[in-house]
CSV table of C-alpha atoms in Angstrom, one decimal:
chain,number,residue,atom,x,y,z
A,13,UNK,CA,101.6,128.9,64.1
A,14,UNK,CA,105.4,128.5,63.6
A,15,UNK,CA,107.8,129.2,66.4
A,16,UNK,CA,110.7,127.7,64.8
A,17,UNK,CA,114.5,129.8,64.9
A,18,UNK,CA,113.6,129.8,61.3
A,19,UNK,CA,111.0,131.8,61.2
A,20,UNK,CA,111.6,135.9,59.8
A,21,UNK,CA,108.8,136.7,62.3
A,22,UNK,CA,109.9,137.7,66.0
A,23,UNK,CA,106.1,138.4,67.7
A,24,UNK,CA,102.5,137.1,65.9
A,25,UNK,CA,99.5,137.9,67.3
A,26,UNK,CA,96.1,136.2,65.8
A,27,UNK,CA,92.5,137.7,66.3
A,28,UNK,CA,93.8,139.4,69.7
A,29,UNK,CA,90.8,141.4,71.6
A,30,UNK,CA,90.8,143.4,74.8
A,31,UNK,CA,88.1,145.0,75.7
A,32,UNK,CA,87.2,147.0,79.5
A,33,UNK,CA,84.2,147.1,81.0
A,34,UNK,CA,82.5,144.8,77.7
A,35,UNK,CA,83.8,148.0,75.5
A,36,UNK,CA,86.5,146.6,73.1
A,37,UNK,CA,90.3,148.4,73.2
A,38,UNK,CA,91.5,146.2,70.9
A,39,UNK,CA,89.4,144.4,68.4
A,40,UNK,CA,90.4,141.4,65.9
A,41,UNK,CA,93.8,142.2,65.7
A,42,UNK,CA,96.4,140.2,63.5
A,43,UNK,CA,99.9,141.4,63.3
A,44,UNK,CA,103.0,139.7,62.4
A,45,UNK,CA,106.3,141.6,63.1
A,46,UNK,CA,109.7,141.2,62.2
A,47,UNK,CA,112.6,139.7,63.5
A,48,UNK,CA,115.9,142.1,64.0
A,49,UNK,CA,114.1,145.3,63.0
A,50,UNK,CA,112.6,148.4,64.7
A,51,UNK,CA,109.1,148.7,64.6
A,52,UNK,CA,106.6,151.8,65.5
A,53,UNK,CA,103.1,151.2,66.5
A,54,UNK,CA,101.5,154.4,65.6
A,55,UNK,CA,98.2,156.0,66.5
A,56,UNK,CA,95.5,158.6,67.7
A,57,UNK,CA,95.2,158.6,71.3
A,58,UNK,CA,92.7,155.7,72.9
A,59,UNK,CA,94.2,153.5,69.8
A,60,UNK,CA,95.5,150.8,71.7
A,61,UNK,CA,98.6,151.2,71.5
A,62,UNK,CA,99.5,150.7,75.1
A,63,UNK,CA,97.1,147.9,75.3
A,64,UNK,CA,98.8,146.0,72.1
A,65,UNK,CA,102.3,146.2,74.2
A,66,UNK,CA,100.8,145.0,77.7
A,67,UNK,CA,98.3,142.1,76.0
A,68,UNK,CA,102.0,140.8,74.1
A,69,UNK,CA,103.4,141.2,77.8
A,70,UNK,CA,100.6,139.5,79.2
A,71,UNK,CA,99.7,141.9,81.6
A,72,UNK,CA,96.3,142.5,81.0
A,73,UNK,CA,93.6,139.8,80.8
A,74,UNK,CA,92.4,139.3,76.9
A,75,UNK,CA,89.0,138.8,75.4
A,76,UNK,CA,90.2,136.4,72.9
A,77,UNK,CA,93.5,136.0,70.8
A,78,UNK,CA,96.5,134.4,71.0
A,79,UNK,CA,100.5,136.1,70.8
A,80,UNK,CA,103.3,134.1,70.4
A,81,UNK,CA,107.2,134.9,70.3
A,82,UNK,CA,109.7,133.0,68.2
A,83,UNK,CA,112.1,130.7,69.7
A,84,UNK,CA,115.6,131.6,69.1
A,85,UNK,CA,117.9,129.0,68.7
A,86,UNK,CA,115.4,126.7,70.0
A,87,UNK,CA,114.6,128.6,73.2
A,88,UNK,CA,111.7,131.3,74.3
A,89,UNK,CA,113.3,134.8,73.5
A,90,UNK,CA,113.8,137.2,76.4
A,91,UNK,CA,111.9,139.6,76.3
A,92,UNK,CA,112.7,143.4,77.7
A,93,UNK,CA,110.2,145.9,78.5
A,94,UNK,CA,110.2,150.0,78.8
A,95,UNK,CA,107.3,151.1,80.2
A,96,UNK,CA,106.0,154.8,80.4
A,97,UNK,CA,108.0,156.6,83.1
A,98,UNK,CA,104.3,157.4,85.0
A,99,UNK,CA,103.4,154.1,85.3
A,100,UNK,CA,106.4,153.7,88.1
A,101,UNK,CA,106.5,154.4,92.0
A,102,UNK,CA,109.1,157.3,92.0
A,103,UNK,CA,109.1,157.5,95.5
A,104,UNK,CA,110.4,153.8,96.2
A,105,UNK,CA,113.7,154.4,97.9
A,106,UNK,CA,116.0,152.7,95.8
A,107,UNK,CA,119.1,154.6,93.7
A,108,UNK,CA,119.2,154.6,90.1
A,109,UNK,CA,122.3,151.8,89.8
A,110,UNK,CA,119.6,149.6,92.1
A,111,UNK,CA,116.9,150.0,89.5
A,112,UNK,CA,118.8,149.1,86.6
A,113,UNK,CA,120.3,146.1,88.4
A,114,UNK,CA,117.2,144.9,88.7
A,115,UNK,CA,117.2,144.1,85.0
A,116,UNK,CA,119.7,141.1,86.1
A,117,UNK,CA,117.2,139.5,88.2
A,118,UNK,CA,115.3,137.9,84.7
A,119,UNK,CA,119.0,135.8,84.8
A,120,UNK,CA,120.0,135.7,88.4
A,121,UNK,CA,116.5,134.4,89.9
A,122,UNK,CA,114.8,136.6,92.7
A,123,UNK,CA,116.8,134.5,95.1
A,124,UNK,CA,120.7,134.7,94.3
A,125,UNK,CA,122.0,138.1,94.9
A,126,UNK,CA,123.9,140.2,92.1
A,127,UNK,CA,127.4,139.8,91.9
A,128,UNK,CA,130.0,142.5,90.9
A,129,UNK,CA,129.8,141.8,87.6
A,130,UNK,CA,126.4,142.2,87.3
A,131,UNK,CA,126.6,145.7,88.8
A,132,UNK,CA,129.3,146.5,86.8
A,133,UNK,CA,126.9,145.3,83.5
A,134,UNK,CA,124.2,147.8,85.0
A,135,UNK,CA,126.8,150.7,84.8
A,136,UNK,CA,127.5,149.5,81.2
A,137,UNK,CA,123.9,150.0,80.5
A,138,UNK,CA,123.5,153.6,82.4
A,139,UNK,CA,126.6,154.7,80.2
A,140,UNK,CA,124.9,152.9,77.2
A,141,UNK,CA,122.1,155.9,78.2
A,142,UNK,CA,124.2,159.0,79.7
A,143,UNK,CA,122.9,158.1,83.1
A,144,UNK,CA,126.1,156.7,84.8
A,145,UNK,CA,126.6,160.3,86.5
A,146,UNK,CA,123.2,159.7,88.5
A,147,UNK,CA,124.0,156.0,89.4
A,148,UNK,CA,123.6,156.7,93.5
A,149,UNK,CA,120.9,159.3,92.8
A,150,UNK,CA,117.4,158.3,94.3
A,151,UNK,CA,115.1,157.6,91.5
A,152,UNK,CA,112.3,160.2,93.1
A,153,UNK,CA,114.9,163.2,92.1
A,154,UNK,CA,115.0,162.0,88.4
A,155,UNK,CA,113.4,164.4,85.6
A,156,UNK,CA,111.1,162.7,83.4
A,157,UNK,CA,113.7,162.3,80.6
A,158,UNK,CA,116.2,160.4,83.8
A,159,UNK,CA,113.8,158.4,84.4
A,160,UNK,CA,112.7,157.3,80.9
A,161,UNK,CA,116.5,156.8,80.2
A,162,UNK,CA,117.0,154.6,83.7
A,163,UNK,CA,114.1,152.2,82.1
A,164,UNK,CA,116.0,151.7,79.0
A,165,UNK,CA,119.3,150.9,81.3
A,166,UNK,CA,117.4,148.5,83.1
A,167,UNK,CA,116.1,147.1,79.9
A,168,UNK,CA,119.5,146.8,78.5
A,169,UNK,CA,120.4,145.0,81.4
A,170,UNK,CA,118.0,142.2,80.7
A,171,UNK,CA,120.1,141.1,77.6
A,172,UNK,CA,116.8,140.8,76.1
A,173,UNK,CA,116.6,139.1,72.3
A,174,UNK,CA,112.9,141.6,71.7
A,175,UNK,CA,112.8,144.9,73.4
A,176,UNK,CA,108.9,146.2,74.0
A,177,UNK,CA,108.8,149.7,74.3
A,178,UNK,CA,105.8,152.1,75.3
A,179,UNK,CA,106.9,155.8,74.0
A,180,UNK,CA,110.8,155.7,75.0
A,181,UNK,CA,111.7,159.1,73.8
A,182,UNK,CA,108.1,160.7,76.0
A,183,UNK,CA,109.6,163.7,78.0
A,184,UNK,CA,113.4,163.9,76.9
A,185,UNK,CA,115.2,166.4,74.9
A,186,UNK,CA,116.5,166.5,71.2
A,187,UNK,CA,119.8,165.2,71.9
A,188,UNK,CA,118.4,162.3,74.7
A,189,UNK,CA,116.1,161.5,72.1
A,190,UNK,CA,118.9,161.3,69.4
A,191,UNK,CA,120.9,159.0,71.7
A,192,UNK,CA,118.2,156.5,72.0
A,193,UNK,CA,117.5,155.6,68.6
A,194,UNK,CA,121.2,155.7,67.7
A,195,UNK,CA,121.0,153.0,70.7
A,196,UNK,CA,117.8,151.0,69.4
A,197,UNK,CA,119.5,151.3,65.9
A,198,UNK,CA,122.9,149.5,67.4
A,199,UNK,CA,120.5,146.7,69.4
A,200,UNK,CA,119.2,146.4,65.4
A,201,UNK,CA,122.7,145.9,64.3
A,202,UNK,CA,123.2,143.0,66.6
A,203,UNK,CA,120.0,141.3,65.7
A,204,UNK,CA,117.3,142.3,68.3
A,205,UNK,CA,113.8,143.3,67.7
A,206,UNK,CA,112.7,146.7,68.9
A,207,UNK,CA,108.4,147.0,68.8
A,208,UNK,CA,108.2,150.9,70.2
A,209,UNK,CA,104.8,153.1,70.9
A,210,UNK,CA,105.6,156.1,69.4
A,211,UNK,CA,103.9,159.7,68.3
A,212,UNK,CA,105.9,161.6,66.5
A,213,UNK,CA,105.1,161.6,62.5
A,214,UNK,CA,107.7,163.5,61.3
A,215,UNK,CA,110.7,161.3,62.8
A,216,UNK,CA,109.0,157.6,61.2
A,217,UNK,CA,111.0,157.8,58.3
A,218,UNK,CA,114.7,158.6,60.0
A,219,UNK,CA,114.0,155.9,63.1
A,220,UNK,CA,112.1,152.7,62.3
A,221,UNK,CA,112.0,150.0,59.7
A,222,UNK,CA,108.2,149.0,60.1
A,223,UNK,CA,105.4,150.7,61.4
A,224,UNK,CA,102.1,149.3,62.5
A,225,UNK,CA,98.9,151.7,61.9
A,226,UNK,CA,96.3,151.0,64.5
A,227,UNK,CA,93.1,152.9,65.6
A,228,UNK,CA,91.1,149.6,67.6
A,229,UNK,CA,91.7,147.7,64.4
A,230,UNK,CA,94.8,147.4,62.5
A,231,UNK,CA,94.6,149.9,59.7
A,232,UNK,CA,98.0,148.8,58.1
A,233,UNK,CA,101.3,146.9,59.0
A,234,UNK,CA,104.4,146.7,57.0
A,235,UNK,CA,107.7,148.4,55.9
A,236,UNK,CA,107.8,152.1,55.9
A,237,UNK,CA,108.0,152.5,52.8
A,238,UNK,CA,105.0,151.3,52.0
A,239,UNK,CA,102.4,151.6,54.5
A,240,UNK,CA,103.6,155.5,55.5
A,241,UNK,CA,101.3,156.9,53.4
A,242,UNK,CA,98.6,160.3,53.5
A,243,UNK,CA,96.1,157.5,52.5
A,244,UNK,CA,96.8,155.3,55.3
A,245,UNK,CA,97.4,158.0,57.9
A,246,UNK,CA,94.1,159.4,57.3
A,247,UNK,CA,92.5,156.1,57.5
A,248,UNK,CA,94.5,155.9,60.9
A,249,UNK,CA,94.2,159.3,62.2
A,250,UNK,CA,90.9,160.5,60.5
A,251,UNK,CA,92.4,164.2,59.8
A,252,UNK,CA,92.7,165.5,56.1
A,253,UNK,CA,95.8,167.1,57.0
A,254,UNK,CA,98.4,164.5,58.4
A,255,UNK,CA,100.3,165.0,54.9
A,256,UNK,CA,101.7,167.7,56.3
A,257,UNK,CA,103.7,166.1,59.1
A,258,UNK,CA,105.8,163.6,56.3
C-alpha cells in the first residue's frame, strides 16, 4: 500500500472485519478516502458506522484488515477525533477550557504541563465553536449541543492533519449545526481531511464532498455526485422511498 506525501488518498482500509460475539459488524470492507475533503459515512442504524471510525482509531480489536494513513510530508498524520457526546463521563470535574486543553497533550506529552499559550490556543478553539462564554463552566452543566461543540474545540486543539468524526452535529440546533460545517468547510480550505458519521439525507449535497454508503458491507464510495443516488440509497437503506429525502 502506498503511504507516500504523494499519494491523493488520506485513510485506506483493505478487507477490514469486526465482528462481536463471532457476529460480523463490519465485513470485507475496502475504502479509500480522500485527502483534503469532507467525507460522510452514511447509513441505517447497526451499519457500522461507528465501528468503521473506532476500527481506523484502533480502538476496537479487528477480525482481519488492515487501515493505514498517509504520511504527510514524510511523517504519520495527526489524527483528531470527535466522539459522540454519550460516550463521555459528564460528571468528571473538570471545566470546559480543561477539556479542550487537553487536545494539547497529543503535542505537549502527558508529562510537561500546558503553558499560556496553549491555553490561550484552547480559547481560540472554543471561539472557533461559540463556546468561549462557558470556558470555566463544569462540563456536567453542558447541554448536549455544549458538549458536542466542546469535543470539536478539543479536537481543534489537536492541530490534527485528518479529523474523525462520529455524528458532530447529534443534538445541536440549526444555527450550531450551520457553524460546524462552515468550520469543517474552512479546516477543508486549509487542506485537512474531515471522515464524519452522519444521518441527515437531506443536508449530503450542501455539506460533504464524498460520501461512503455502508450497511455491514460497503454499498458505494465516491464523490457526491455520483454515488448519491435513489439506486444506491435503496441498496443502502432498503426503503423504496429514500428519494424523497434528496
Amino acid at each position: 500500500m502506498n503511504n507516500s506525501a504523494e499519494n491523493e488518498y488520506a485513510v485506506e482500509v483493505n478487507r477490514l472485519t469486526v465482528a462481536y460475539d463471532s457476529k460480523p459488524v463490519l465485513s470485507n470492507v475496502d475504502l479509500e478516502l480522500p485527502r483534503g475533503m469532507l467525507t460522510a459515512v452514511m447509513g441505517p442504524n447497526g451499519a457500522g458506522k461507528t465501528t468503521l471510525i473506532k476500527a481506523m482509531l484502533g480502538l476496537i480489536p479487528t477480525v482481519n484488515g488492515k487501515i493505514s494513513f498517509s504520511e504527510i510530508n514524510g511523517k504519520k498524520p495527526c489524527i483528531g477525533y470527535v466522539p459522540q457526546s454519550e460516550s463521555a463521563d459528564w460528571d468528571f470535574p473538570v471545566s470546559v477550557l480543561d477539556v479542550v486543553t487537553m487536545g494539547c497533550y497529543g503535542r505537549l506529552g502527558w508529562i510537561k504541563r500546558p503553558k499560556r499559550e496553549d491555553r490561550e490556543f484552547a480559547m481560540e478553539c472554543l471561539k472557533k465553536t461559540g463556546m468561549e462564554e462557558y470556558a470555566n463552566r463544569q462540563i456536567s452543566r453542558l447541554s448536549g449541543g455544549q458538549q458536542q461543540r466542546t469535543f470539536i474545540a478539543r479536537a481543534l486543539a489537536q492541530r490534527a492533519d485528518i479529523y474523525l468524526m462520529d455524528e458532530p452535529f447529534k443534538g445541536v440546533d440549526n444555527a450550531t449545526e450551520r457553524s460546524i460545517i462552515d468550520l469543517l468547510k474552512e479546516l477543508r480550505s486549509e487542506g485537512k481531511t474531515v471522515v464524519a458519521v452522519h444521518h441527515d439525507l437531506s443536508t449530503v449535497s450542501d455539506y460533504f464532498d464524498w460520501v461512503t454508503l455502508i450497511n455491514i458491507k460497503v454499498v458505494a464510495s465516491g464523490e457526491v455526485r455520483n454515488v448519491f443516488t435513489d439506486e444506491n440509497l435503496t441498496r443502502t437503506y432498503r426503503a423504496a422511498n429514500v428519494g424523497n429525502y434528496i
